[in-house]
Short mmCIF file of C-alpha atoms and ligand atoms in Angstrom, two decimals:
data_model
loop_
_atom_site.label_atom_id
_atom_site.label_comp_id
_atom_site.label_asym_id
_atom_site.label_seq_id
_atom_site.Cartn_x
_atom_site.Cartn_y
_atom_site.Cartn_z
CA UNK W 1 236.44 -0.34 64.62
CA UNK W 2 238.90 -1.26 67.01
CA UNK W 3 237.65 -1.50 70.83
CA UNK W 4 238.66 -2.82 73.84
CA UNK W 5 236.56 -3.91 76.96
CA UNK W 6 238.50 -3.52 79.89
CA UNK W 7 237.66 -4.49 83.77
CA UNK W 8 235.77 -7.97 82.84
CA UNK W 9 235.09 -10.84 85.22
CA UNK W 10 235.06 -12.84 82.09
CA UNK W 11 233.25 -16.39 81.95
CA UNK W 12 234.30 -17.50 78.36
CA UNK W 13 232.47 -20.55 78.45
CA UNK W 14 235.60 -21.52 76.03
CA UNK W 15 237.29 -24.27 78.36
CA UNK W 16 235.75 -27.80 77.39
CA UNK W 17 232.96 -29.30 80.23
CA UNK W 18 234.92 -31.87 80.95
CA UNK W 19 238.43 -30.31 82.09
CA UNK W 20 236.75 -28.60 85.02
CA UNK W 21 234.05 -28.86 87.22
CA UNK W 22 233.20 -25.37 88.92
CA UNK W 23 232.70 -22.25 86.19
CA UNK W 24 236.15 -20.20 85.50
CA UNK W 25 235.63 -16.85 86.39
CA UNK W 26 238.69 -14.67 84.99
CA UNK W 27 238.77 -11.45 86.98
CA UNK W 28 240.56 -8.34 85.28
CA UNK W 29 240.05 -9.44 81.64
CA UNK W 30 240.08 -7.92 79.05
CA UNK W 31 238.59 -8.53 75.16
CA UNK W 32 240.38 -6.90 72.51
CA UNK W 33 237.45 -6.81 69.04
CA UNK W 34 238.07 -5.51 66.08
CA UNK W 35 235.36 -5.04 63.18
CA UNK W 36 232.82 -7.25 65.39
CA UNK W 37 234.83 -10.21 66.19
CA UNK W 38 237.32 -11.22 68.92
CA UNK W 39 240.75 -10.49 68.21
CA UNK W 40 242.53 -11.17 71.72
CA UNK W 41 241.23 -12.58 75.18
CA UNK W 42 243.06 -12.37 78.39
CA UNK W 43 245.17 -10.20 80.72
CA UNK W 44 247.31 -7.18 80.09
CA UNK W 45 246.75 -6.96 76.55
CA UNK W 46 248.27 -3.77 74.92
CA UNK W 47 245.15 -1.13 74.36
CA UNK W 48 247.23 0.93 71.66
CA UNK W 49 245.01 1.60 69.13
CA UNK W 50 241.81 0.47 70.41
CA UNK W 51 238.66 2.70 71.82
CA UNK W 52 239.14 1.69 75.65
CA UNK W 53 235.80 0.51 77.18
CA UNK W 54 235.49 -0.55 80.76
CA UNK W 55 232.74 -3.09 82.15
CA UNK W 56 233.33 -2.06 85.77
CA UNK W 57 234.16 -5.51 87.43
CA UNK W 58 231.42 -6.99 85.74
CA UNK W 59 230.43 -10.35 85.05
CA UNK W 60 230.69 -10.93 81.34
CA UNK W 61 229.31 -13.93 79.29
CA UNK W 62 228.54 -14.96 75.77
CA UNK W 63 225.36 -13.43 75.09
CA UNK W 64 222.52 -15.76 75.22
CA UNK W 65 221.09 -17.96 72.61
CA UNK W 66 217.80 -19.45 72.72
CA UNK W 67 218.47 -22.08 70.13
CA UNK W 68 214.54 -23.56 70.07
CA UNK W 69 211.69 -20.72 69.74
CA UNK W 70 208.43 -21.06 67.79
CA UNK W 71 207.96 -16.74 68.58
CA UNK W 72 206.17 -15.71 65.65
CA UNK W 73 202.39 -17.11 65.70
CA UNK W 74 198.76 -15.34 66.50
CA UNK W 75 196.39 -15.86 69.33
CA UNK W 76 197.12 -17.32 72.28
CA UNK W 77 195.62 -21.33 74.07
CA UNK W 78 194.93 -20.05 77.79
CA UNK W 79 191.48 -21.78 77.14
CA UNK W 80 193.14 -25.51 76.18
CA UNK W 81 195.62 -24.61 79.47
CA UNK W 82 191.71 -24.74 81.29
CA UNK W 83 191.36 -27.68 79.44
CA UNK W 84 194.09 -29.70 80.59
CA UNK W 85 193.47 -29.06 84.12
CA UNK W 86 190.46 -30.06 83.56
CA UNK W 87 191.88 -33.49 83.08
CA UNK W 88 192.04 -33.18 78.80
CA UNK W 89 195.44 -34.35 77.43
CA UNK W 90 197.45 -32.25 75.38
CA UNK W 91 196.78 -35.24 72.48
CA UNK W 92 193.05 -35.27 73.41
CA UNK W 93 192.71 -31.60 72.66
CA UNK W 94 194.67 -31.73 69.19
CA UNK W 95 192.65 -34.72 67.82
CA UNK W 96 189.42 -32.53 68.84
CA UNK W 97 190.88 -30.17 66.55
CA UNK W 98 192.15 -27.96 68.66
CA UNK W 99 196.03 -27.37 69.61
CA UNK W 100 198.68 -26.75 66.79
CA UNK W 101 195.81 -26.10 64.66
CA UNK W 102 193.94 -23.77 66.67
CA UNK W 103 197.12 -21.31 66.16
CA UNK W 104 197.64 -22.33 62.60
CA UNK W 105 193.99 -21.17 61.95
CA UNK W 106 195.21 -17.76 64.19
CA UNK W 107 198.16 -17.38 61.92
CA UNK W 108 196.62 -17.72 58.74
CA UNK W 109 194.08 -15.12 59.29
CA UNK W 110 197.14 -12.57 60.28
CA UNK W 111 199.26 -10.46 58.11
CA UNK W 112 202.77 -10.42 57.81
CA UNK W 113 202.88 -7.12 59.59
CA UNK W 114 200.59 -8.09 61.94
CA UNK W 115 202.96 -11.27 63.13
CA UNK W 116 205.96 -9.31 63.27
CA UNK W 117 203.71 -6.64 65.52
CA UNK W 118 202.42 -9.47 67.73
CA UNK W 119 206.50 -11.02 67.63
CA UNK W 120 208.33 -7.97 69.03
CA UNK W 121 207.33 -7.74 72.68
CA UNK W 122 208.13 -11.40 72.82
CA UNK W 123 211.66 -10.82 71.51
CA UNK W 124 212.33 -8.12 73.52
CA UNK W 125 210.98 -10.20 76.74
CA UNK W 126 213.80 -12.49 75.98
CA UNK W 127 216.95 -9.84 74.88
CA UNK W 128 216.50 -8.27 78.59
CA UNK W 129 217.00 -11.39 79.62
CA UNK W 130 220.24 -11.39 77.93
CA UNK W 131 219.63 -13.25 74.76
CA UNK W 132 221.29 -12.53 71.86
CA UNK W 133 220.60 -14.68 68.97
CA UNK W 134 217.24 -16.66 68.85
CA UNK W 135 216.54 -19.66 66.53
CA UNK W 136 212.67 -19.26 65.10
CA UNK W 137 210.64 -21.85 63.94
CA UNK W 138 207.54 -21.64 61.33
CA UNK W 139 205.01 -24.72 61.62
CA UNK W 140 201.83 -22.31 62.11
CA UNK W 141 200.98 -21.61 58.30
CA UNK W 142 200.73 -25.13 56.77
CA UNK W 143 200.94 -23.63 53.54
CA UNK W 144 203.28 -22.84 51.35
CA UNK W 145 202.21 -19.13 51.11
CA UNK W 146 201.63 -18.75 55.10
CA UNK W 147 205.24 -20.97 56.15
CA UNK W 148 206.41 -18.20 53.84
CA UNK W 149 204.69 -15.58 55.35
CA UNK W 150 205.99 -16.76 59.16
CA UNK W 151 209.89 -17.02 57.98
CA UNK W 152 209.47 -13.37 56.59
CA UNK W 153 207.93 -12.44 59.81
CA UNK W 154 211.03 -14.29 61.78
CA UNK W 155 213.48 -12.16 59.73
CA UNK W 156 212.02 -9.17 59.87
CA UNK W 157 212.21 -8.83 64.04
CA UNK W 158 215.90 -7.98 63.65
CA UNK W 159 214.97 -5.01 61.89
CA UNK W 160 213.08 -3.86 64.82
CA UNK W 161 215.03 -4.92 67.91
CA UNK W 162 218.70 -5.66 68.43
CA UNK W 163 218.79 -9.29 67.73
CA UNK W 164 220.59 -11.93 65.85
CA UNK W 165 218.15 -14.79 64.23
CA UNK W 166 218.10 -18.14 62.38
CA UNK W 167 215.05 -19.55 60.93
CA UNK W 168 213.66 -23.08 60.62
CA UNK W 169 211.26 -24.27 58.68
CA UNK W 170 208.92 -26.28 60.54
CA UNK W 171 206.19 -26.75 57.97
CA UNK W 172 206.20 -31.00 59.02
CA UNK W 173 204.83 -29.59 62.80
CA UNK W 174 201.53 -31.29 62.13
CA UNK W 175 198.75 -32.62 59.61
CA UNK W 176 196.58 -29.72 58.02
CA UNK W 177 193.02 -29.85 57.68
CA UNK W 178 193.09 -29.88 54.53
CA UNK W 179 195.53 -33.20 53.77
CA UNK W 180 193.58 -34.76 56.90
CA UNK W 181 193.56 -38.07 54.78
CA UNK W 182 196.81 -37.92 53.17
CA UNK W 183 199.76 -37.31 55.45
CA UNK W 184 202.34 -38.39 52.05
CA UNK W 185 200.87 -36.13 49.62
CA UNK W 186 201.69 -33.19 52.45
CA UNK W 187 205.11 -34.71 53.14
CA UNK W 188 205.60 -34.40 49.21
CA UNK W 189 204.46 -30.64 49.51
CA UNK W 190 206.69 -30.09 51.61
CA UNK W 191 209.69 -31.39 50.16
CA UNK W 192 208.74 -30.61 46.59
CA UNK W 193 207.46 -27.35 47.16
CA UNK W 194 208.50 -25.55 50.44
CA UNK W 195 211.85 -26.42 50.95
CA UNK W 196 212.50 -25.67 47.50
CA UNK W 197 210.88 -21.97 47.96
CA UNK W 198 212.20 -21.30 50.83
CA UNK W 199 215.74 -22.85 49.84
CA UNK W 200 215.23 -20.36 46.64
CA UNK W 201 214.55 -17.37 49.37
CA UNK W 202 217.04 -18.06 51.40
CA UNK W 203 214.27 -17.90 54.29
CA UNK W 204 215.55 -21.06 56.35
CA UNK W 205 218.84 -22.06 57.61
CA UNK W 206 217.26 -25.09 58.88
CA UNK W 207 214.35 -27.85 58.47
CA UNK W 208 212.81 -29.53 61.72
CA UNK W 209 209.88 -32.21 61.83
CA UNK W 210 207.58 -33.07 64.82
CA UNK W 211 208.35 -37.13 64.81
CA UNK W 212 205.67 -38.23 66.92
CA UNK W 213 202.74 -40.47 66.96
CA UNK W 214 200.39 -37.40 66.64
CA UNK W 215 202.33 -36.05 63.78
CA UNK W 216 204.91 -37.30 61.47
CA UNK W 217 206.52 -40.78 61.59
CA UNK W 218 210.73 -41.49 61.31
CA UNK W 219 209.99 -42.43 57.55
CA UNK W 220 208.28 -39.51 56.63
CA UNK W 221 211.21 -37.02 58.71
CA UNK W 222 213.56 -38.75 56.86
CA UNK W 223 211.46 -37.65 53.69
CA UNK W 224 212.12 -34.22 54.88
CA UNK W 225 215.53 -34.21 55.90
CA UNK W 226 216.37 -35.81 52.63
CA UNK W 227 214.74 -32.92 50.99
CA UNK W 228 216.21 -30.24 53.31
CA UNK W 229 219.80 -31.59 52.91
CA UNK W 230 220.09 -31.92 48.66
CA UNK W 231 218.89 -27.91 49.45
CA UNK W 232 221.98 -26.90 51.48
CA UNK W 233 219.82 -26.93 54.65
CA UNK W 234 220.12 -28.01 57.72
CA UNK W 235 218.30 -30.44 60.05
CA UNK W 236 216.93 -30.86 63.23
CA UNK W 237 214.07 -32.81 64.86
CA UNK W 238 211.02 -32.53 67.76
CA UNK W 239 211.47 -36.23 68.70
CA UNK W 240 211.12 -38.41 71.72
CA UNK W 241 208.86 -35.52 73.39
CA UNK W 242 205.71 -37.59 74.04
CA UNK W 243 206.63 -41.20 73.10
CA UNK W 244 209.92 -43.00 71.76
CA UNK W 245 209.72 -43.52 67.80
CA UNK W 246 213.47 -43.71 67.18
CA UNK W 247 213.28 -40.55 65.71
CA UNK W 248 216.48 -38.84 67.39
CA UNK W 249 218.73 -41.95 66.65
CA UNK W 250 217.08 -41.66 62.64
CA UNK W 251 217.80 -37.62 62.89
CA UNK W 252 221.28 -37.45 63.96
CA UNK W 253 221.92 -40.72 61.42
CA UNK W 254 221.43 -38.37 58.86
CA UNK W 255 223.46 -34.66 60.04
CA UNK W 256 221.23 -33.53 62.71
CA UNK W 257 222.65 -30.41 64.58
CA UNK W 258 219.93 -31.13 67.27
CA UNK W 259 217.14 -32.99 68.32
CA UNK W 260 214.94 -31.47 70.59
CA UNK W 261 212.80 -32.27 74.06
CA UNK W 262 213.64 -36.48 74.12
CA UNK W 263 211.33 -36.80 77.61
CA UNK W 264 211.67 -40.82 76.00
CA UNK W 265 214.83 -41.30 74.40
CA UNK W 266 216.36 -44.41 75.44
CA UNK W 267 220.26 -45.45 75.48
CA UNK W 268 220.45 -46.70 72.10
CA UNK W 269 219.00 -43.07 71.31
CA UNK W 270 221.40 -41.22 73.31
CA UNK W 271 224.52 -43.67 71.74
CA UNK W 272 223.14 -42.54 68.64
CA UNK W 273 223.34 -38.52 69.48
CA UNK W 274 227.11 -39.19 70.62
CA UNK W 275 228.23 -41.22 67.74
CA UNK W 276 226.61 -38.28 65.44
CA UNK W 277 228.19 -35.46 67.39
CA UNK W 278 224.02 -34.22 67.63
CA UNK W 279 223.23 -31.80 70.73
CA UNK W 280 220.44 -32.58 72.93
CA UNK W 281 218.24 -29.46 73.47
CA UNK W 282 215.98 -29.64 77.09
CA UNK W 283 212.97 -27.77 76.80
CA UNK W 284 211.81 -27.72 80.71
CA UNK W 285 209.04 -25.21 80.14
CA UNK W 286 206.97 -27.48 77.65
CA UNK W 287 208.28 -30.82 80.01
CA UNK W 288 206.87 -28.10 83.03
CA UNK W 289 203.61 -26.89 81.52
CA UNK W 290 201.95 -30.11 80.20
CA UNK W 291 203.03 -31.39 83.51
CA UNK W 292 204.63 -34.25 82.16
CA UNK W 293 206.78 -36.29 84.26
CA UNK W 294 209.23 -38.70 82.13
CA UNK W 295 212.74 -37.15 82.48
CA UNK W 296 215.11 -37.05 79.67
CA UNK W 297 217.77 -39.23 80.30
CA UNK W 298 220.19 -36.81 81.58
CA UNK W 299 222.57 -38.98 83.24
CA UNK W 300 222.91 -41.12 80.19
CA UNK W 301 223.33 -38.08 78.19
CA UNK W 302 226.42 -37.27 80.19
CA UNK W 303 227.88 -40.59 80.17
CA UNK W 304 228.13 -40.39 76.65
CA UNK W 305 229.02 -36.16 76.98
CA UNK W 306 226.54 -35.48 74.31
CA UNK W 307 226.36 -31.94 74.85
CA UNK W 308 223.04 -30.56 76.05
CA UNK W 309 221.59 -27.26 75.00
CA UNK W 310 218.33 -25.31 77.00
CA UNK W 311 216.12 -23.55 75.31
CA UNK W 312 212.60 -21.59 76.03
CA UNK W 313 210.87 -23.58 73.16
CA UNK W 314 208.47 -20.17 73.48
CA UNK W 315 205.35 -21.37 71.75
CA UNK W 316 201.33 -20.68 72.67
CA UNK W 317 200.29 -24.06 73.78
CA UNK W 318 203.45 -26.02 75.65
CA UNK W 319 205.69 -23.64 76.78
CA UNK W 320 204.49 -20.08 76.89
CA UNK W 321 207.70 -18.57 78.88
CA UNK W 322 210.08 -15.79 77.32
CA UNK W 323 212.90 -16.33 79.37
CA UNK W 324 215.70 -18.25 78.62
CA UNK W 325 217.28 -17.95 82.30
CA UNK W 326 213.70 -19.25 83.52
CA UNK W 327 214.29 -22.27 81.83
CA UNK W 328 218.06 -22.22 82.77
CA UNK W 329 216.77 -22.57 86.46
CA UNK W 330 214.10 -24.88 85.23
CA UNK W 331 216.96 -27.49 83.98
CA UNK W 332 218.69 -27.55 87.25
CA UNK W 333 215.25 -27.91 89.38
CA UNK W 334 213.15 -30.59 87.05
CA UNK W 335 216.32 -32.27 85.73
CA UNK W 336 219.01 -31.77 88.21
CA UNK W 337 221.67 -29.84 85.56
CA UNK W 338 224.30 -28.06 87.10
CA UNK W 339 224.17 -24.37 86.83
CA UNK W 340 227.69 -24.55 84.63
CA UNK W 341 225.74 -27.24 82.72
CA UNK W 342 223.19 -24.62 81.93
CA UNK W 343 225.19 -22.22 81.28
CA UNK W 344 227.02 -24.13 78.94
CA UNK W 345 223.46 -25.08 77.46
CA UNK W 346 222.29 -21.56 76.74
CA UNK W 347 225.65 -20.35 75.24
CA UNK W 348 228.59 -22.95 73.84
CA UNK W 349 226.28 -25.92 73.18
CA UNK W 350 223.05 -23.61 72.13
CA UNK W 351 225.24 -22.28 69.40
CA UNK W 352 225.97 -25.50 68.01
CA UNK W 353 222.52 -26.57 68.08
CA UNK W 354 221.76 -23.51 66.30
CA UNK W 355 224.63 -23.86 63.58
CA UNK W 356 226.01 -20.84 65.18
CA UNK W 357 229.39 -21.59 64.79
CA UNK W 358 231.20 -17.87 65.77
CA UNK W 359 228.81 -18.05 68.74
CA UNK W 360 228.33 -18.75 72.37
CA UNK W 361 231.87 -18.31 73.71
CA UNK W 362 234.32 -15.17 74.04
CA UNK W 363 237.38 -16.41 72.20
CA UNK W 364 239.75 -15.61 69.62
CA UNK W 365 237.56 -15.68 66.28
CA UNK W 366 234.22 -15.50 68.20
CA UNK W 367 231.33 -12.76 67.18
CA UNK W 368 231.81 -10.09 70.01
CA UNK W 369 228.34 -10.99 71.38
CA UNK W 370 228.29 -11.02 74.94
CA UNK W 371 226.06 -10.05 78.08
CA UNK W 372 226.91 -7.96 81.41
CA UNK W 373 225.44 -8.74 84.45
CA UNK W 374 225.35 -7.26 87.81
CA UNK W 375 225.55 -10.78 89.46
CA UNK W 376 228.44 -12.17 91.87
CA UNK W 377 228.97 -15.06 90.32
CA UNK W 378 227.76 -17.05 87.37
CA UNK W 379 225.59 -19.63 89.25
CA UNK W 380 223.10 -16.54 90.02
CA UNK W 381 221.91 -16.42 86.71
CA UNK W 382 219.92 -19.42 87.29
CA UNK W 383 219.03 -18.95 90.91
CA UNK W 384 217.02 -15.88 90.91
CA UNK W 385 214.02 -14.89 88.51
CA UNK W 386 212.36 -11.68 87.54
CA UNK W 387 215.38 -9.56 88.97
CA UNK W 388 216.53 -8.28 85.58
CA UNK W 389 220.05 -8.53 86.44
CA UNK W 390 221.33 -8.04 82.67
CA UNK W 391 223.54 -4.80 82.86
CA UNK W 392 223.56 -4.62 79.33
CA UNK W 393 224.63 -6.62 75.53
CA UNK W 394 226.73 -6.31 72.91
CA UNK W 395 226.17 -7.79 69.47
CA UNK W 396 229.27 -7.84 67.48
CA UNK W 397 230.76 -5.35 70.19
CA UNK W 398 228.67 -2.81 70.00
CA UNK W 399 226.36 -1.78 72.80
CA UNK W 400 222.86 -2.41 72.07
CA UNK W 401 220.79 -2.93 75.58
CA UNK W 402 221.07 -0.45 78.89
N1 DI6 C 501 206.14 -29.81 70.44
C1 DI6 C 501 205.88 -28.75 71.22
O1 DI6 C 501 205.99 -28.74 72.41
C2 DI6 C 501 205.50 -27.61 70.37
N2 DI6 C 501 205.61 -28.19 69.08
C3 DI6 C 501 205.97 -29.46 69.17
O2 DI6 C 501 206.17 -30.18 68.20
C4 DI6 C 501 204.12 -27.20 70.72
C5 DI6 C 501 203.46 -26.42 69.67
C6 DI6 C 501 202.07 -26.05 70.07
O3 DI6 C 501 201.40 -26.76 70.83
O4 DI6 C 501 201.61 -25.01 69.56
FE1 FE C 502 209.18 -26.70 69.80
#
């Protein structure tokens, strides 16, 4: 298949952040893709040959990635979201039990139909937002059989809805009941047994561990990581989200493509991410809904141009929001990004925190994945919300959203 999309305003996010400040709109483009991927960018390309299709003079981006989910899961936490304004900490309400155990004990008692059922409307809340690809996280099952169960469900969404996806295996999210006493002999279940399995399954392109006081400590993610790496996997970390344990400077030490929500990473933190090349992925909604108010260190972060990625971080208990352009506008209001900078962080540098690497620009090379909007002008993605102004997608260059 040979096709050409004619009549763009193109943003190709493909120009590096720091050659130019205000987004580069290119009016009258055109993208030339042959058998899914990019084979020409720019203007007055020759169309002989090619299926001519034309975008009307509309704005055209990389499609969206939301490079941190945690979609698939059972039952919902309005109740602990009572709680907490109530005046119960998010920490108060896990060590009662409650928390990332309440939906474990949800998810366990579902089916793997049943997950993929419950999974669906929250993928498709997200692609007509203009997401594309979506990185999914297990961490609800706590067992090798139910981590299992949740990565099956991940994969299977794409068979339903138009949607590319990468899994992560989050089984290190927290403590299960029943290794309440014996936080090691889970850490060696999980990297004697599940990464193996799902390794063996190919069910994972990536491992993550929640590095916090509540859950895992650097020694024990390093465990992981260890594990996940002699498997051919990838790594990435929840760290610095509710305390600083050094866990993003440990993570991108050892390969991390991303560490995630670092409210408390400090400079020697940040140094760390830039010497290791690791993104930074802001999760505003969870930083929004547990009404937190440490910062991450943005301005430090772009000292050092470690590049930052936003993403929805869609779970039941900290960030219950299915739109990545939500959280887009989030970034600029709670942590004063740009709306380029967002831009950037739901498309080039979302990609790389996913391991995406044919994704989240429109260049030569690139998957043809890209989003039409009826906006004016890039910035307006971020600046209005619950407009639905997504025209439509393409995955791979063919049409898959009106
Ligand atoms: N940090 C978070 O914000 C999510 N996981 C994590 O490690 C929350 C998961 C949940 O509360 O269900
Ligand atoms: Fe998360």
């Amino acid at each position: 298949m040979r096709r050409m999309f004619t009549h763009c305003r193109l943003v190709s996010m493909h120009t590096d952040i720091e050659q130019a400040d205000g987004f580069e709109v290119l009016d009258n483009a055109m993208i030339a893709v042959e058998n899914g991927t990019v084979i020409a960018v720019g203007r007055g390309l020759s169309i002989d040959g090619f299926e001519c299709c034309s975008l009307e003079n509309r704005l055209v981006t990389p499609g969206l990635i939301d490079a941190h989910t945690h979609l698939v899961f059972a039952g919902n936490r309005a109740k602990e979201f009572e709680q907490r304004l109530n005046g119960a900490s998010y920490q108060d309400i896990a060590r009662a039990g409650g928390g990332i155990l309440s939906t474990v004990k949800a998810t366990r008692e579902s089916s793997l139909e049943h997950l993929i059922e419950l999974a669906i409307p929250r993928a498709k809340a997200l692609i007509s937002d203009g997401v594309t690809s979506i990185e999914i996280k297990s961490g609800y099952g706590l067992t090798v059989a139910d981590e299992l169960k949740m990565l099956r469900a991940a994969k299977a969404i794409s068979e339903h809805v138009d949607i590319n996806i990468t899994t992560t295996l989050l089984a290190a999210h927290t403590l299960p009941p029943e290794y309440q006493h014996s936080a090691d002999a889970y850490i060696e279940l999980v990297c004697n047994e599940m990464i193996p399995s799902v390794a063996a399954e190919s069910l994972a392109d990536a491992v993550d561990v929640f590095c916090e006081t509540m859950a895992f400590t650097p020694a024990q993610m390093a465990r992981v990581f260890e594990s996940a790496l002699k498997h051919g996997l990838n790594i990435k970390g929840h760290t610095e989200q509710l305390s600083n344990q050094g866990g993003s400077a440990l993570a991108a030490s050892m390969g991390a493509l991303s560490v995630d929500h670092i409210e408390y990473l400090d400079e020697i933190g940040v140094k760390a991410l830039a010497e290791h090349n690791t993104v930074a992925t802001l999760l505003p909604g969870a930083f929004y809904f547990l009404r937190e108010t440490q910062k991450p260190p943005i301005d430090l972060l772009r000292a050092h141009q470690v590049p930052m990625a936003v993403a929805t971080d869609f779970n039941p208990g900290t960030s219950p929001f299915a739109s990545l352009t939500l959280m887009m506008n989030m970034a600029s209001t709670l942590f004063g990004l740009t709306p380029k900078e967002t831009l950037y962080g739901a498309t080039r540098h979302a990609a790389k925190a996913a391991g995406l690497h044919r994704k989240g620009q429109i260049a030569v090379g690139f998957d043809a994945d890209f989003s039409v909007w009826n906006l004016g002008s890039p910035a307006e993605l971020s600046y209005q919300i619950g407009l639905s102004p997504l025209h439509s997608r393409y995955l791979k260059g063919v049409k898959t959203h009106d």
